[in-house]
Every structure is written in structure tokens, then in C-alpha cells.
Amino acid sequence: MGPFANDLLKDKVVLITGGATGLGRAMGEKFLELGAKLAIAGRREEVLKQASHEMDSTGSAIFYKSCDVRDPVQIHEFVDAVCQRFGRIDILVNNAAGNFISPTERLSPRAVDAVLNIVLHGTFYTTLEVGKRWIEQGQSGTMLNIVTTYASSGSGFVVPSAAAKAGVMALTRSLAVEWARYGIRQIAIAPGPFPTEGAWSRLSPTPEIQDKMINRIPLKRVGDKEELANLAAFLVSDYAGYMNGEVVTIDGGEWLQGAGQFNDLIDVTEQQWDELAALTRKGK
Ligand code: HXC
Ligand code: NAP
């Protein structure tokens, strides 16, 4: 039993890029459960086919087609096909991404492009394709962009991703103002760590890296995909209709832990606090 009425997204048509795996799939499953119709895109046809079958074995509420978001022609054809199948699109979720950890000085220009082309260009192309149609047809709609917490702070060792996600965040906030007059709403979610095969295999490949990550999170756990899917469902629903241009963080407090200058004092024991108090009170 979830927090929403079963018809929260009844008959809404949602396009999710990267919708066959990880967080994209979790959002898609939630949207279907709440009455939406779903179109999922990704590069790998087999993965899309299997996910679609598992998500809705009747196939009546789901459409899939291989589509590489780096290619505007493929996006155009994909969106055409979705409109042919479901008549329109109401919600676009820009979720597809590419990322890996590496010292920046080890990156080739092709490695930089590999990430920027998916995350920044892909998101921009999809946004343009869908946005132009909505504007032309006088249709309102909602765009949800999945960024990261380090889109705001930056982060070493994932620099192409940080730069690209910062660009997507700027896109979100810019269009929130420019396209509001067309009834188009922009929202972003900035997730902290959520274990997915795609992210973990590229970013947290060893137990040591995983332990270190969990230790940095005040709630001392990673996110549950269901938690992100519930947030996304609310944000794309009409109940969030007055939210526009907001970037919603869901990270167990992780980025604030790194940001607060004195947060490391969490490790100080009661006895040490007594000793410290004796010292600091002297300063009165
Ligand atoms: C250094 C690398 C590399 C690595 C690829 N390259 N992986 N360099 N370290 N680990 C270099 C290659 O050597 C090559 O450069 C260039 O990048 C392109 O590589 P390809 O394999 O041809 O790229 P491509 O097939 O386009 O694949 C794109 C990809 C791949 C991004 C590299 O990982 C991918 O398809 N990812 C999609 C899914 C994904 O990344 N999911 C995670 C999202 S999680 P040269 O010069 O040698 O030719 C996320 C946020 C997580 O975004 C936040 C966690 C808290
Ligand atoms: P994931 O499963 O690897 O998801 C990435 C998806 O993007 C895959 O389905 C992939 O499918 C698709 N994709 C990649 N390149 C594409 C392209 N050129 N065209 C079309 N589709 C493409 O990883 P995830 O963890 O669920 O990530 C989902 C989103 O959450 C991403 O935006 C990521 O940056 C963000 N995020 C995740 C975390 C986390 O901890 N998991 C944290 C912060 C942000 P194909 O390979 O078949 O194309």
C-alpha cells in the first residue's frame, strides 16, 4: 500500500529515457501502478523488450523502441512512434545517463564526449523534441530531469558527469521560466546513492568504496528505489502543479554532511565532549 490513490496518473502518457533499468525502471513501474501509460527508450532493444514484458505482460500500457538519445533523428522517430501509439505525451523524464569514475587527467576527449553526449546533449535534444511539439500543439506538460547532488557542488573523479549534470540543472531552471508561458513545468530530482547495477558497476565497484560511501551518509544507508519512485510520482502529478524549476534532493543528508564544516565532530565521544567543554568554556 503506497501513499497515492491508484489513479494519480490515470491516462497520463509518460516517456522515460533509460526506462528499462535501474531508477528509470523503478519510476516506470510506479507510474504504471498509478494508471499511466509508459514509453521507454534506451539503446539496447533486448533489454527494453524484456523489461517491458516484465513491467506489463499484456503490453497494453507500455511501448518500447530502441532510441539513442545522442541522435536527434532517432529521438524524432521515437517520439513520432509514441504519439502514434498513445496519441500524445504528457510527461517527459530525462533519466538516461552515462558515467564512470576516473582521474580527470586520464580521460581522452572521446571519454569526455561519451558522458557529455548522453547526459547534456541527449537531455537537451529530447527536451527540444518534446517541448517544440507541446508548444506547437498548445499542449501543457511536465519535464522531470534526473540530475545528481554533485550537479551543484561539483565532484572530483566524475568530472564529465558533474559538468553535464550541472548543465542539465541550468536547463531545468532556465526553461522553468522561459516555457512556463506554454504551461510547461520543469522539475529535477538530485539523488544521492541508490544501488543500481548501472551505477554501482561503474562508480562503486568494490566493497571498500561502498562502505566509504555509506559512512558519509547521515542516515547510514543507501536509498531505496521505491523512495525515489514515490517522489517522482508526486512531482510529475498535478498535485505538484505549482512546483516549477525546483531541484529536489533525496540523499539521506549526504551532501550536507560533506558541506558542514564541523560535521566531522559526529565522531567525538561523550568523554571527549566533556574534555572539549572544559577547554571551550575557558574561552568565555
Ligand atoms: C576511463 C573510459 C571508461 C572508464 C569508457 N572510457 N569507460 N575511460 N575510464 N571507466 C572511454 C573509452 O576508453 C573511450 O575513449 C570512450 O570513453 C568511449 O568509450 P565507449 O565504451 O566507446 O563508450 P560508449 O559505448 O558510448 O559508452 C558510454 C559509457 C558507458 C558512458 C562509457 O559506461 C555507458 O554506456 N554507460 C551507460 C550507463 C551508465 O553509465 N549508468 C550509470 C549512471 S549513474 P577512447 O579514447 O579510449 O576511445 C550516474 C550518477 C551516479 O550517472 C551518482 C552516484 C552517486
Ligand atoms: P542505469 O541503470 O545505468 O541507467 C542508465 C540508463 O540510461 C540505462 O537504461 C541506459 O540504457 C540508458 N542510456 C544510456 N545511454 C543512453 C543513450 N545514449 N540513449 C538512450 N538511453 C541511454 O543507472 P541508474 O542508476 O538507474 O541511473 C539513472 C539516472 O539516475 C541517471 O540519470 C543517473 O545519472 C541518475 N543518478 C543515479 C544515481 C544512483 O546512485 N544510482 C545517483 C544519482 C543520479 P542503454 O544502455 O540500453 O542505452
Short mmCIF file of C-alpha atoms and ligand atoms in Angstrom, two decimals, residues 17-24 27 41-45 47-48 67-70 94-99 117-119 146-150 161 165 190-200 202-203, ligand 2:
data_model
loop_
_atom_site.label_atom_id
_atom_site.label_comp_id
_atom_site.label_asym_id
_atom_site.label_seq_id
_atom_site.Cartn_x
_atom_site.Cartn_y
_atom_site.Cartn_z
CA THR A 17 14.64 7.69 -21.35
CA GLY A 18 16.72 4.85 -19.89
CA GLY A 19 13.42 3.42 -18.63
CA ALA A 20 14.33 -0.27 -18.83
CA THR A 21 16.87 -0.35 -15.98
CA GLY A 22 17.62 0.99 -12.51
CA LEU A 23 15.90 4.15 -11.38
CA GLY A 24 14.18 4.68 -14.74
CA MET A 27 9.86 5.14 -11.78
CA ALA A 41 13.72 4.36 -24.60
CA GLY A 42 17.25 3.01 -24.43
CA ARG A 43 19.93 1.76 -26.79
CA ARG A 44 19.52 -1.98 -26.16
CA GLU A 45 16.39 -3.42 -27.80
CA VAL A 47 16.82 -5.07 -22.55
CA LEU A 48 13.82 -2.88 -23.41
CA CYS A 67 16.46 5.02 -29.29
CA ASP A 68 19.89 6.56 -28.75
CA VAL A 69 19.40 9.99 -27.18
CA ARG A 70 22.68 11.16 -28.72
CA ASN A 94 15.10 12.67 -18.85
CA ASN A 95 16.77 9.82 -16.97
CA ALA A 96 19.27 8.27 -19.43
CA ALA A 97 22.87 8.84 -18.39
CA GLY A 98 26.42 7.62 -18.75
CA ASN A 99 29.13 7.87 -16.09
CA ASN A 117 26.79 13.45 -25.32
CA ILE A 118 24.40 11.23 -23.37
CA VAL A 119 23.76 13.43 -20.35
CA ILE A 146 17.26 13.29 -13.06
CA VAL A 147 20.48 15.05 -12.02
CA THR A 148 22.76 14.33 -9.00
CA THR A 149 23.69 16.11 -5.78
CA TYR A 150 27.11 16.94 -7.23
CA SER A 161 29.19 13.80 -15.30
CA LYS A 165 24.51 17.36 -14.84
CA ALA A 190 19.03 15.13 -7.34
CA PRO A 191 19.54 11.61 -5.96
CA GLY A 192 22.34 10.54 -3.67
CA PRO A 193 23.47 6.91 -3.85
CA PHE A 194 20.87 4.37 -4.96
CA PRO A 195 22.29 0.92 -5.70
CA THR A 196 21.57 0.06 -9.33
CA GLU A 197 23.58 -2.32 -11.49
CA GLY A 198 24.42 0.50 -13.95
CA ALA A 199 25.71 2.95 -11.34
CA TRP A 200 27.32 0.52 -8.91
CA ARG A 202 30.82 1.90 -12.82
CA LEU A 203 31.03 4.01 -9.66
P1 NAP B 2 21.40 2.87 -15.25
O1 NAP B 2 20.52 1.71 -14.89
O2 NAP B 2 22.70 2.58 -15.87
O3 NAP B 2 20.55 3.84 -16.16
C1 NAP B 2 21.02 4.49 -17.29
C2 NAP B 2 20.04 4.22 -18.42
O4 NAP B 2 20.33 5.13 -19.48
C3 NAP B 2 20.13 2.81 -19.00
O5 NAP B 2 18.83 2.26 -19.11
C4 NAP B 2 20.73 3.00 -20.37
O6 NAP B 2 20.22 2.06 -21.30
C5 NAP B 2 20.26 4.42 -20.70
N1 NAP B 2 21.13 5.07 -21.67
C6 NAP B 2 22.46 5.30 -21.57
N2 NAP B 2 22.93 5.88 -22.68
C7 NAP B 2 21.85 6.06 -23.49
C8 NAP B 2 21.69 6.62 -24.78
N3 NAP B 2 22.72 7.11 -25.47
N4 NAP B 2 20.44 6.64 -25.31
C9 NAP B 2 19.38 6.14 -24.63
N5 NAP B 2 19.48 5.59 -23.41
C10 NAP B 2 20.70 5.55 -22.85
O7 NAP B 2 21.70 3.75 -13.96
P2 NAP B 2 20.74 4.41 -12.86
O8 NAP B 2 21.48 4.38 -11.60
O9 NAP B 2 19.38 3.84 -12.92
O10 NAP B 2 20.71 5.93 -13.36
C11 NAP B 2 19.50 6.56 -13.73
C12 NAP B 2 19.62 8.06 -13.55
O11 NAP B 2 19.83 8.37 -12.18
C13 NAP B 2 20.80 8.69 -14.29
O12 NAP B 2 20.41 9.96 -14.79
C14 NAP B 2 21.84 8.85 -13.22
O13 NAP B 2 22.75 9.87 -13.53
C15 NAP B 2 20.95 9.22 -12.05
N6 NAP B 2 21.56 9.02 -10.75
C16 NAP B 2 21.73 7.76 -10.26
C17 NAP B 2 22.28 7.61 -9.01
C18 NAP B 2 22.46 6.26 -8.39
O14 NAP B 2 23.03 6.18 -7.30
N7 NAP B 2 22.00 5.18 -8.98
C19 NAP B 2 22.66 8.72 -8.27
C20 NAP B 2 22.48 9.99 -8.81
C21 NAP B 2 21.92 10.12 -10.05
P3 NAP B 2 21.10 1.54 -22.55
O15 NAP B 2 22.46 1.25 -22.02
O16 NAP B 2 20.35 0.34 -23.05
O17 NAP B 2 21.07 2.64 -23.55
#
